[in-house]
CSV table of C-alpha atoms and ligand atoms in Angstrom, one decimal:
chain,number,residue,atom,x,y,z
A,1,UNK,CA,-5.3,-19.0,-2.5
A,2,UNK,CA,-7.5,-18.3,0.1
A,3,UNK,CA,-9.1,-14.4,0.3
A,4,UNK,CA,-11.2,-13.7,3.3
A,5,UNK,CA,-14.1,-11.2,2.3
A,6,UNK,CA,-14.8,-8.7,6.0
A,7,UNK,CA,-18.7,-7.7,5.1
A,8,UNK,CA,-19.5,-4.6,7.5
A,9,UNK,CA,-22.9,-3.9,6.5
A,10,UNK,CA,-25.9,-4.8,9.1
A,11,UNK,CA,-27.7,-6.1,5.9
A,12,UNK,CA,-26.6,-9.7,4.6
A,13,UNK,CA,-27.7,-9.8,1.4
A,14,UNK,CA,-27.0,-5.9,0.9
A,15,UNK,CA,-25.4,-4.5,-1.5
A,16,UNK,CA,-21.5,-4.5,-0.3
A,17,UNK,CA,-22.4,-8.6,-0.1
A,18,UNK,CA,-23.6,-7.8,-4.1
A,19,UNK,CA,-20.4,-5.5,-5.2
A,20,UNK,CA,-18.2,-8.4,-2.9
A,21,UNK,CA,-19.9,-11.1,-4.7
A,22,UNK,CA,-19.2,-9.8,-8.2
A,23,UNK,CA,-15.6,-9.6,-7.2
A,24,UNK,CA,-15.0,-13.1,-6.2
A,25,UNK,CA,-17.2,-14.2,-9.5
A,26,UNK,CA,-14.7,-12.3,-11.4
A,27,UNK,CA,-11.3,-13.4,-9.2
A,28,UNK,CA,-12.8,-17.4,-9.3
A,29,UNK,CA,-12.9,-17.1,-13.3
A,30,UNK,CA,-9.5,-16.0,-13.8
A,31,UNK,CA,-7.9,-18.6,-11.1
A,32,UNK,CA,-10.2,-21.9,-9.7
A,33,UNK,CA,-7.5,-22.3,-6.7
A,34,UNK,CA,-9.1,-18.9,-5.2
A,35,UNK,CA,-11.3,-19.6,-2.6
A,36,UNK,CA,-13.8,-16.9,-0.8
A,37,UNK,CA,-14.2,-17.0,3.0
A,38,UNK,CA,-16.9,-14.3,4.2
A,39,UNK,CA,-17.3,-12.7,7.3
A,40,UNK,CA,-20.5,-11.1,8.1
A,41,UNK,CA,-19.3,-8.9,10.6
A,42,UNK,CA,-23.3,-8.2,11.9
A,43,UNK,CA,-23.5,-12.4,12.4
A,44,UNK,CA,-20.6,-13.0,14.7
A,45,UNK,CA,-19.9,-11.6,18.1
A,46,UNK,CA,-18.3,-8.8,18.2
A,47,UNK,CA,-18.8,-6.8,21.0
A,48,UNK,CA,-18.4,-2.9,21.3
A,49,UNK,CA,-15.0,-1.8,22.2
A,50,UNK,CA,-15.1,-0.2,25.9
A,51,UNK,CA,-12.3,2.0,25.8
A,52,UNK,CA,-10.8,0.7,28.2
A,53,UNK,CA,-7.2,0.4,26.6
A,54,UNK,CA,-6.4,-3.3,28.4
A,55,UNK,CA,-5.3,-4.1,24.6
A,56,UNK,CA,-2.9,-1.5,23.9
A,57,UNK,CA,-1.4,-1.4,27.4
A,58,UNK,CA,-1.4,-4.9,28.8
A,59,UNK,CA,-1.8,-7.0,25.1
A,60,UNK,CA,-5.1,-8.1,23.0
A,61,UNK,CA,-5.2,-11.4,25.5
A,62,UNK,CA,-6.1,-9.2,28.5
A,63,UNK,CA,-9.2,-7.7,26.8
A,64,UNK,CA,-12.1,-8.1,29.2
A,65,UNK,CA,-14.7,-8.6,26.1
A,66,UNK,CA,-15.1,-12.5,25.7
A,67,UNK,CA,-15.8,-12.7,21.6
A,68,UNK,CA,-14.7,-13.5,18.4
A,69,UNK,CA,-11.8,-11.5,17.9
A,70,UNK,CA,-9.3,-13.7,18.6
A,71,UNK,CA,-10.6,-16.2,15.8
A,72,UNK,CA,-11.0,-13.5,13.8
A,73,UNK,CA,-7.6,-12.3,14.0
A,74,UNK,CA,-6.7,-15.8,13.1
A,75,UNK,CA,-8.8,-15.8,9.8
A,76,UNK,CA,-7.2,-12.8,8.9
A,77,UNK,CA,-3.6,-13.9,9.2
A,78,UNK,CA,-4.3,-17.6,7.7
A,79,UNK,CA,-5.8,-15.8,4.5
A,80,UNK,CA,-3.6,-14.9,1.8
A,81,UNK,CA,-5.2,-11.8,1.1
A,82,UNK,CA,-8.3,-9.8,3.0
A,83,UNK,CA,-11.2,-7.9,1.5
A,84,UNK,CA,-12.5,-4.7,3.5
A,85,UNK,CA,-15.9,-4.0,2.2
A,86,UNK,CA,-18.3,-1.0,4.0
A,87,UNK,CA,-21.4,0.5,2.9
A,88,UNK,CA,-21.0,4.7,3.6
A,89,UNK,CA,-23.5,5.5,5.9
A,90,UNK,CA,-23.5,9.3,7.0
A,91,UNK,CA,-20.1,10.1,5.4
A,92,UNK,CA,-18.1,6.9,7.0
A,93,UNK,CA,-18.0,3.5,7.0
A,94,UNK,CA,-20.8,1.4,9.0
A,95,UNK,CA,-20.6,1.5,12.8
A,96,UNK,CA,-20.0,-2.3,12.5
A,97,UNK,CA,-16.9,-1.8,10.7
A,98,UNK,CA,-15.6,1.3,12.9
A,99,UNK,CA,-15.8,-0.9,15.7
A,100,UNK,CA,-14.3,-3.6,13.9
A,101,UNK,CA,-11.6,-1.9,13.6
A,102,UNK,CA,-11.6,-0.3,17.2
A,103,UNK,CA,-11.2,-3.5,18.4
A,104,UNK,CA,-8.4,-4.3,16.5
A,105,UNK,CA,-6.6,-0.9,17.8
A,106,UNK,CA,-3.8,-2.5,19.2
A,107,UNK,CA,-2.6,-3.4,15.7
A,108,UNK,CA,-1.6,-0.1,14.8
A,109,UNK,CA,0.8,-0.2,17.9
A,110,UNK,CA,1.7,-3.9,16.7
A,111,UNK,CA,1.4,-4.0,12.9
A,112,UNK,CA,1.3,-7.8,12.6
A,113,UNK,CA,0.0,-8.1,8.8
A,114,UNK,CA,2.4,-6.3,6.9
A,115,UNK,CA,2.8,-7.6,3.6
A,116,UNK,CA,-0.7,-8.8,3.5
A,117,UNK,CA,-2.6,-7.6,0.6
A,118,UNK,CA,-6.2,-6.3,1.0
A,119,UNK,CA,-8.9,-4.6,-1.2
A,120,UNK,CA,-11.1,-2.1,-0.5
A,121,UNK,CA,-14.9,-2.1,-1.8
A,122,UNK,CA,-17.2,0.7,-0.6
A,123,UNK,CA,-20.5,1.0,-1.6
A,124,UNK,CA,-23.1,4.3,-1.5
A,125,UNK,CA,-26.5,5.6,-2.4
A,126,UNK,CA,-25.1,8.4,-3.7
A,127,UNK,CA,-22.1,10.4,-2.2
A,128,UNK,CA,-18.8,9.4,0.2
A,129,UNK,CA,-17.2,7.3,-2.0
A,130,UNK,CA,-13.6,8.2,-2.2
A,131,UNK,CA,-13.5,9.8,1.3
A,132,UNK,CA,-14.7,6.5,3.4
A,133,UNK,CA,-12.2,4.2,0.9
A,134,UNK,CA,-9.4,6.6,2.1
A,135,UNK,CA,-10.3,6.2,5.6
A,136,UNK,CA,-10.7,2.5,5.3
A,137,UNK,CA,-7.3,1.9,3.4
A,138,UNK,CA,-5.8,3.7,5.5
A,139,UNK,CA,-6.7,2.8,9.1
A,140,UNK,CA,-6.5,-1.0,8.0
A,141,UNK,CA,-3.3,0.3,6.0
A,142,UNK,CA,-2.0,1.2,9.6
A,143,UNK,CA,-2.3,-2.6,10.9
A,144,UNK,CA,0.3,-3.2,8.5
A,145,UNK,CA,-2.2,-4.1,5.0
A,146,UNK,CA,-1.1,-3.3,1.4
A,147,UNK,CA,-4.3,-1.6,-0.4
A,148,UNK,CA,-3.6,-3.0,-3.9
A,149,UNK,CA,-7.3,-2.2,-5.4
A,150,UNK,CA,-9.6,-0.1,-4.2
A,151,UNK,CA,-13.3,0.0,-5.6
A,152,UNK,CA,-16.1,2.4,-4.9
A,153,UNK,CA,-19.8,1.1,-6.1
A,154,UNK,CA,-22.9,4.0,-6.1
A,155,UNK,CA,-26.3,1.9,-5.4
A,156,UNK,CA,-29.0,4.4,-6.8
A,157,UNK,CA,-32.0,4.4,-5.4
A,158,UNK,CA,-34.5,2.0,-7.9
A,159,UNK,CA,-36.3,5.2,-9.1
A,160,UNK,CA,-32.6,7.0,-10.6
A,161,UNK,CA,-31.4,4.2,-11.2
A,162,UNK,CA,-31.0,2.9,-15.6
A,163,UNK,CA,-29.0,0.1,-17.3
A,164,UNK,CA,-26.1,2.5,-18.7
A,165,UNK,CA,-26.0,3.3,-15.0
A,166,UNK,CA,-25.8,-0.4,-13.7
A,167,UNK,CA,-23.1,-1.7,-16.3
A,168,UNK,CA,-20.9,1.5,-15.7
A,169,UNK,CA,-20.8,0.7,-11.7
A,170,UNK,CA,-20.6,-3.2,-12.8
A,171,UNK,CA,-17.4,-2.4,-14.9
A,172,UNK,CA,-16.0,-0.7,-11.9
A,173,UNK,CA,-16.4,-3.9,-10.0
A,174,UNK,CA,-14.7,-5.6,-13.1
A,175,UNK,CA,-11.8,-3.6,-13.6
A,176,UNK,CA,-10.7,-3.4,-9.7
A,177,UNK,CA,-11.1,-7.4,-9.5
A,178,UNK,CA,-8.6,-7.8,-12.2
A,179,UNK,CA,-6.1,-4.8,-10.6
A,180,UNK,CA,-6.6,-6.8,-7.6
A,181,UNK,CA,-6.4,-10.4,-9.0
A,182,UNK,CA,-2.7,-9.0,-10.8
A,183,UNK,CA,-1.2,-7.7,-7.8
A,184,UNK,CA,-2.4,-11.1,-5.8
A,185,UNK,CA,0.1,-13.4,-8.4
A,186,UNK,CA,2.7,-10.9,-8.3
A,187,UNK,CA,5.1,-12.4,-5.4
A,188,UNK,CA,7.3,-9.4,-5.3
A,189,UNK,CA,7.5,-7.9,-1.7
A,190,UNK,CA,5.5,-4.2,-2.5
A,191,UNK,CA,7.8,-1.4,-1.9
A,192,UNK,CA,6.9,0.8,0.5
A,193,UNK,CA,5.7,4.3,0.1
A,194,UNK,CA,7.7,7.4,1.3
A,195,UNK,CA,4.7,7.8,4.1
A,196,UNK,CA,5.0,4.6,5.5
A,197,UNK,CA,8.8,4.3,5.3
A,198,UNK,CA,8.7,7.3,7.8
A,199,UNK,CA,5.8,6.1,9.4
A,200,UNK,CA,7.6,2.7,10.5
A,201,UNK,CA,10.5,5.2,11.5
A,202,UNK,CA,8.1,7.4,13.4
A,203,UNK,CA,7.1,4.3,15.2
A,204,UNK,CA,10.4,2.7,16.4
A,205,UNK,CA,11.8,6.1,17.8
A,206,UNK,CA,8.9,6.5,19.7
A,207,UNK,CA,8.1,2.7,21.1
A,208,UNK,CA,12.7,2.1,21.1
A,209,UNK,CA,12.1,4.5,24.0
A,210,UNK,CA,9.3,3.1,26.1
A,211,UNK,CA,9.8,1.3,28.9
A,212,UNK,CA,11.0,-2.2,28.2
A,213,UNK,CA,8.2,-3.9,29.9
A,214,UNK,CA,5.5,-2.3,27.7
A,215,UNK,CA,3.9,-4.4,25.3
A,216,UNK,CA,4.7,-2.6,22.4
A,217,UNK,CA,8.1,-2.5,23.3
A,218,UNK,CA,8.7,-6.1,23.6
A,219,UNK,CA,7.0,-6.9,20.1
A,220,UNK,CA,9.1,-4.6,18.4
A,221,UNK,CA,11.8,-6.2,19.7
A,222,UNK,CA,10.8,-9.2,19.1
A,223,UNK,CA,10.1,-8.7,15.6
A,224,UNK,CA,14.1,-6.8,15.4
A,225,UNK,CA,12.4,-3.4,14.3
A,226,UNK,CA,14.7,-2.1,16.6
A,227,UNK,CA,17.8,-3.0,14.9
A,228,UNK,CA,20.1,-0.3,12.8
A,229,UNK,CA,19.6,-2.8,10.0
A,230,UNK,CA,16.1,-3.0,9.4
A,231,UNK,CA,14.7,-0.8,7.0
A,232,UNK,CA,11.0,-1.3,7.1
A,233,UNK,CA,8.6,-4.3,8.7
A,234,UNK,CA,9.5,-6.9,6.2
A,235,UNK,CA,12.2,-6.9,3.7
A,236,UNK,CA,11.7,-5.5,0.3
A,237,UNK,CA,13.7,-2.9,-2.0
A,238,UNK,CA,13.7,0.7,-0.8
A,239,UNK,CA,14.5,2.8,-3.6
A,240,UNK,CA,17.7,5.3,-2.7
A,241,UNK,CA,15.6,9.1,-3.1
A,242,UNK,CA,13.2,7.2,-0.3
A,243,UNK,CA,16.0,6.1,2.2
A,244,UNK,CA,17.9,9.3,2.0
A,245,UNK,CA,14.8,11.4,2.3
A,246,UNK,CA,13.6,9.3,5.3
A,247,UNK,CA,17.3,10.0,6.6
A,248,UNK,CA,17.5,13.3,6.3
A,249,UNK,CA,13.5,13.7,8.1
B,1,FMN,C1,-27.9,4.6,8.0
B,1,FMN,C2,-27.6,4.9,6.6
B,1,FMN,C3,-26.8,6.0,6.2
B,1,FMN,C4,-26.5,6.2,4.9
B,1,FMN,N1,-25.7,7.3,4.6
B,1,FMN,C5,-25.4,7.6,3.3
B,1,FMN,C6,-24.6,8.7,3.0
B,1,FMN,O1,-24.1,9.5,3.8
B,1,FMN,N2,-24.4,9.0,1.7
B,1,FMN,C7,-24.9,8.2,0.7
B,1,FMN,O2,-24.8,8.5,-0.5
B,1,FMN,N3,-25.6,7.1,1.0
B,1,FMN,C8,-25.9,6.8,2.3
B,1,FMN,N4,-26.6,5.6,2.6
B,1,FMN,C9,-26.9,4.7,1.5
B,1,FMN,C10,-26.0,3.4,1.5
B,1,FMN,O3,-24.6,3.9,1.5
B,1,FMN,C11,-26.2,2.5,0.3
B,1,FMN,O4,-27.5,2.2,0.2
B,1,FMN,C12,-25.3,1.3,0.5
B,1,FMN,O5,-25.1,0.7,-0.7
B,1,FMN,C13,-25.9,0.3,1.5
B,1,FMN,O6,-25.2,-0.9,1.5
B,1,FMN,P1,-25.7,-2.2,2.2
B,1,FMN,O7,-27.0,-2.6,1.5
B,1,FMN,O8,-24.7,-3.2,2.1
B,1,FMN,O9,-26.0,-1.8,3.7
B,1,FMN,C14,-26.9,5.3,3.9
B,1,FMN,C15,-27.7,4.3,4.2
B,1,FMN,C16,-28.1,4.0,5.6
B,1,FMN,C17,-28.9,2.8,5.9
């Protein structure tokens, strides 16, 4: 099993590498077939998104920004599982991962990794925790990936900083790796949530009527969102409170 680690911190050996690290010590005890890929998203090229909207309007190919996106895109949908790991730096995640996922925009219009599972491993000094794992769950959440394990590490500085307080944040790391390591070898299709059961049926009534030569348009198509019988971007079980709500909205 192959799990591809995304490392937005400008420091390499910092400590979201550290908290990341400890996961993939914990995930390669419990199963030798899991191999660790990391991307060091402050050691490849990728260049600031312009905001020029080429991707969105004319497709991701068209993007004038000559880079590593396109084989990183590649890593991420050869991987059987992605790790989303960002230091909180002034209440959000790094610049490097907010433009990570700026230029990866176009995904929200055309979720292509749904069903992919991911984790999410945030790391502080002190405060932001739960508020920049939210945002980074859910903005990678609306590319289409299932947040099965979500972990939030506090970094003290040295001087605060004691051995009860090191194991505590260490058993954190522990106890997420094995939610995480669970929901990896369970091969069920993950039902979807109320939220993105109607977001998916947000999305089709508005891109069903764009025109048809619009990018979004033709990968819905493509992918038969459009059809009465699809439910939701891959098949899985929708529980019946969940459709007839979603109806009824
Ligand atoms: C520019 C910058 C901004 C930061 N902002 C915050 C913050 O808002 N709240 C906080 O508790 N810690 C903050 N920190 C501390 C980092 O979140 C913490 O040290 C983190 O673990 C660093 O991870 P890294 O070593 O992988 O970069 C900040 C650090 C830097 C360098």
């Amino acid at each position: 099993m192959k799990i591809l680690a995304i490392i937005g911190s400008p420091r390499i050996n910092g400590n979201t590498y550290k908290a990341v690290h400890e996961i993939e010590k914990e995930l390669e005890a419990r199963d030798s077939n899991i191999k660790f890929e990391y991307v060091q998203l402050s050691r490849i090229d990728l260049k600031p998104c312009r905001g020029c909207f080429v991707c969105i309007e004319k497709g991701e190919e068209r993007c004038p920004l000559k880079d590593d996106r396109e084989s990183l895109e590649l890593k991420m949908k050869q991987a059987d599982a992605v790790i989303f790991a960002s230091p909180v730096y002034t209440y959000n995640v790094s610049w490097i991962m907010k433009n990570f996922q700026d230029r990866f925009a176009y995904r929200c219009h055309r979720p292509d990794f749904h069903g992919k599972k991911a984790m999410v491993v945030v790391t502080t000094g002190a405060v932001g925790l739960k508020f920049v794992s939210f945002l980074l769950a859910s903005t990678m959440g609306s590319m289409g990936f299932i947040t099965c394990a979500e972990v939030g590490v506090t970094f003290a500085p040295a001087h605060e900083s004691d051995e009860k307080r090191q194991k505590r944040e260490q058993n954190k790391l522990i106890r997420q790796a094995e939610v995480f390591y669970n929901k990896l070898i369970d091969t069920k299709p993950v039902k979807p949530s109320l939220i993105k059961l109607l977001t998916f049926k947000k999305q089709r009534k508005a891109f069903i009527q764009a025109p048809k030569d619009l990018v979004d348009y033709k990968f819905w198509k493509e992918k038969g969102w459009f059809e009465k019988k699809t439910a939701y971007y891959y098949e899985t079980k929708i529980g019946l409170i969940s459709k007839m709500i979603s109806k009824i909205l």
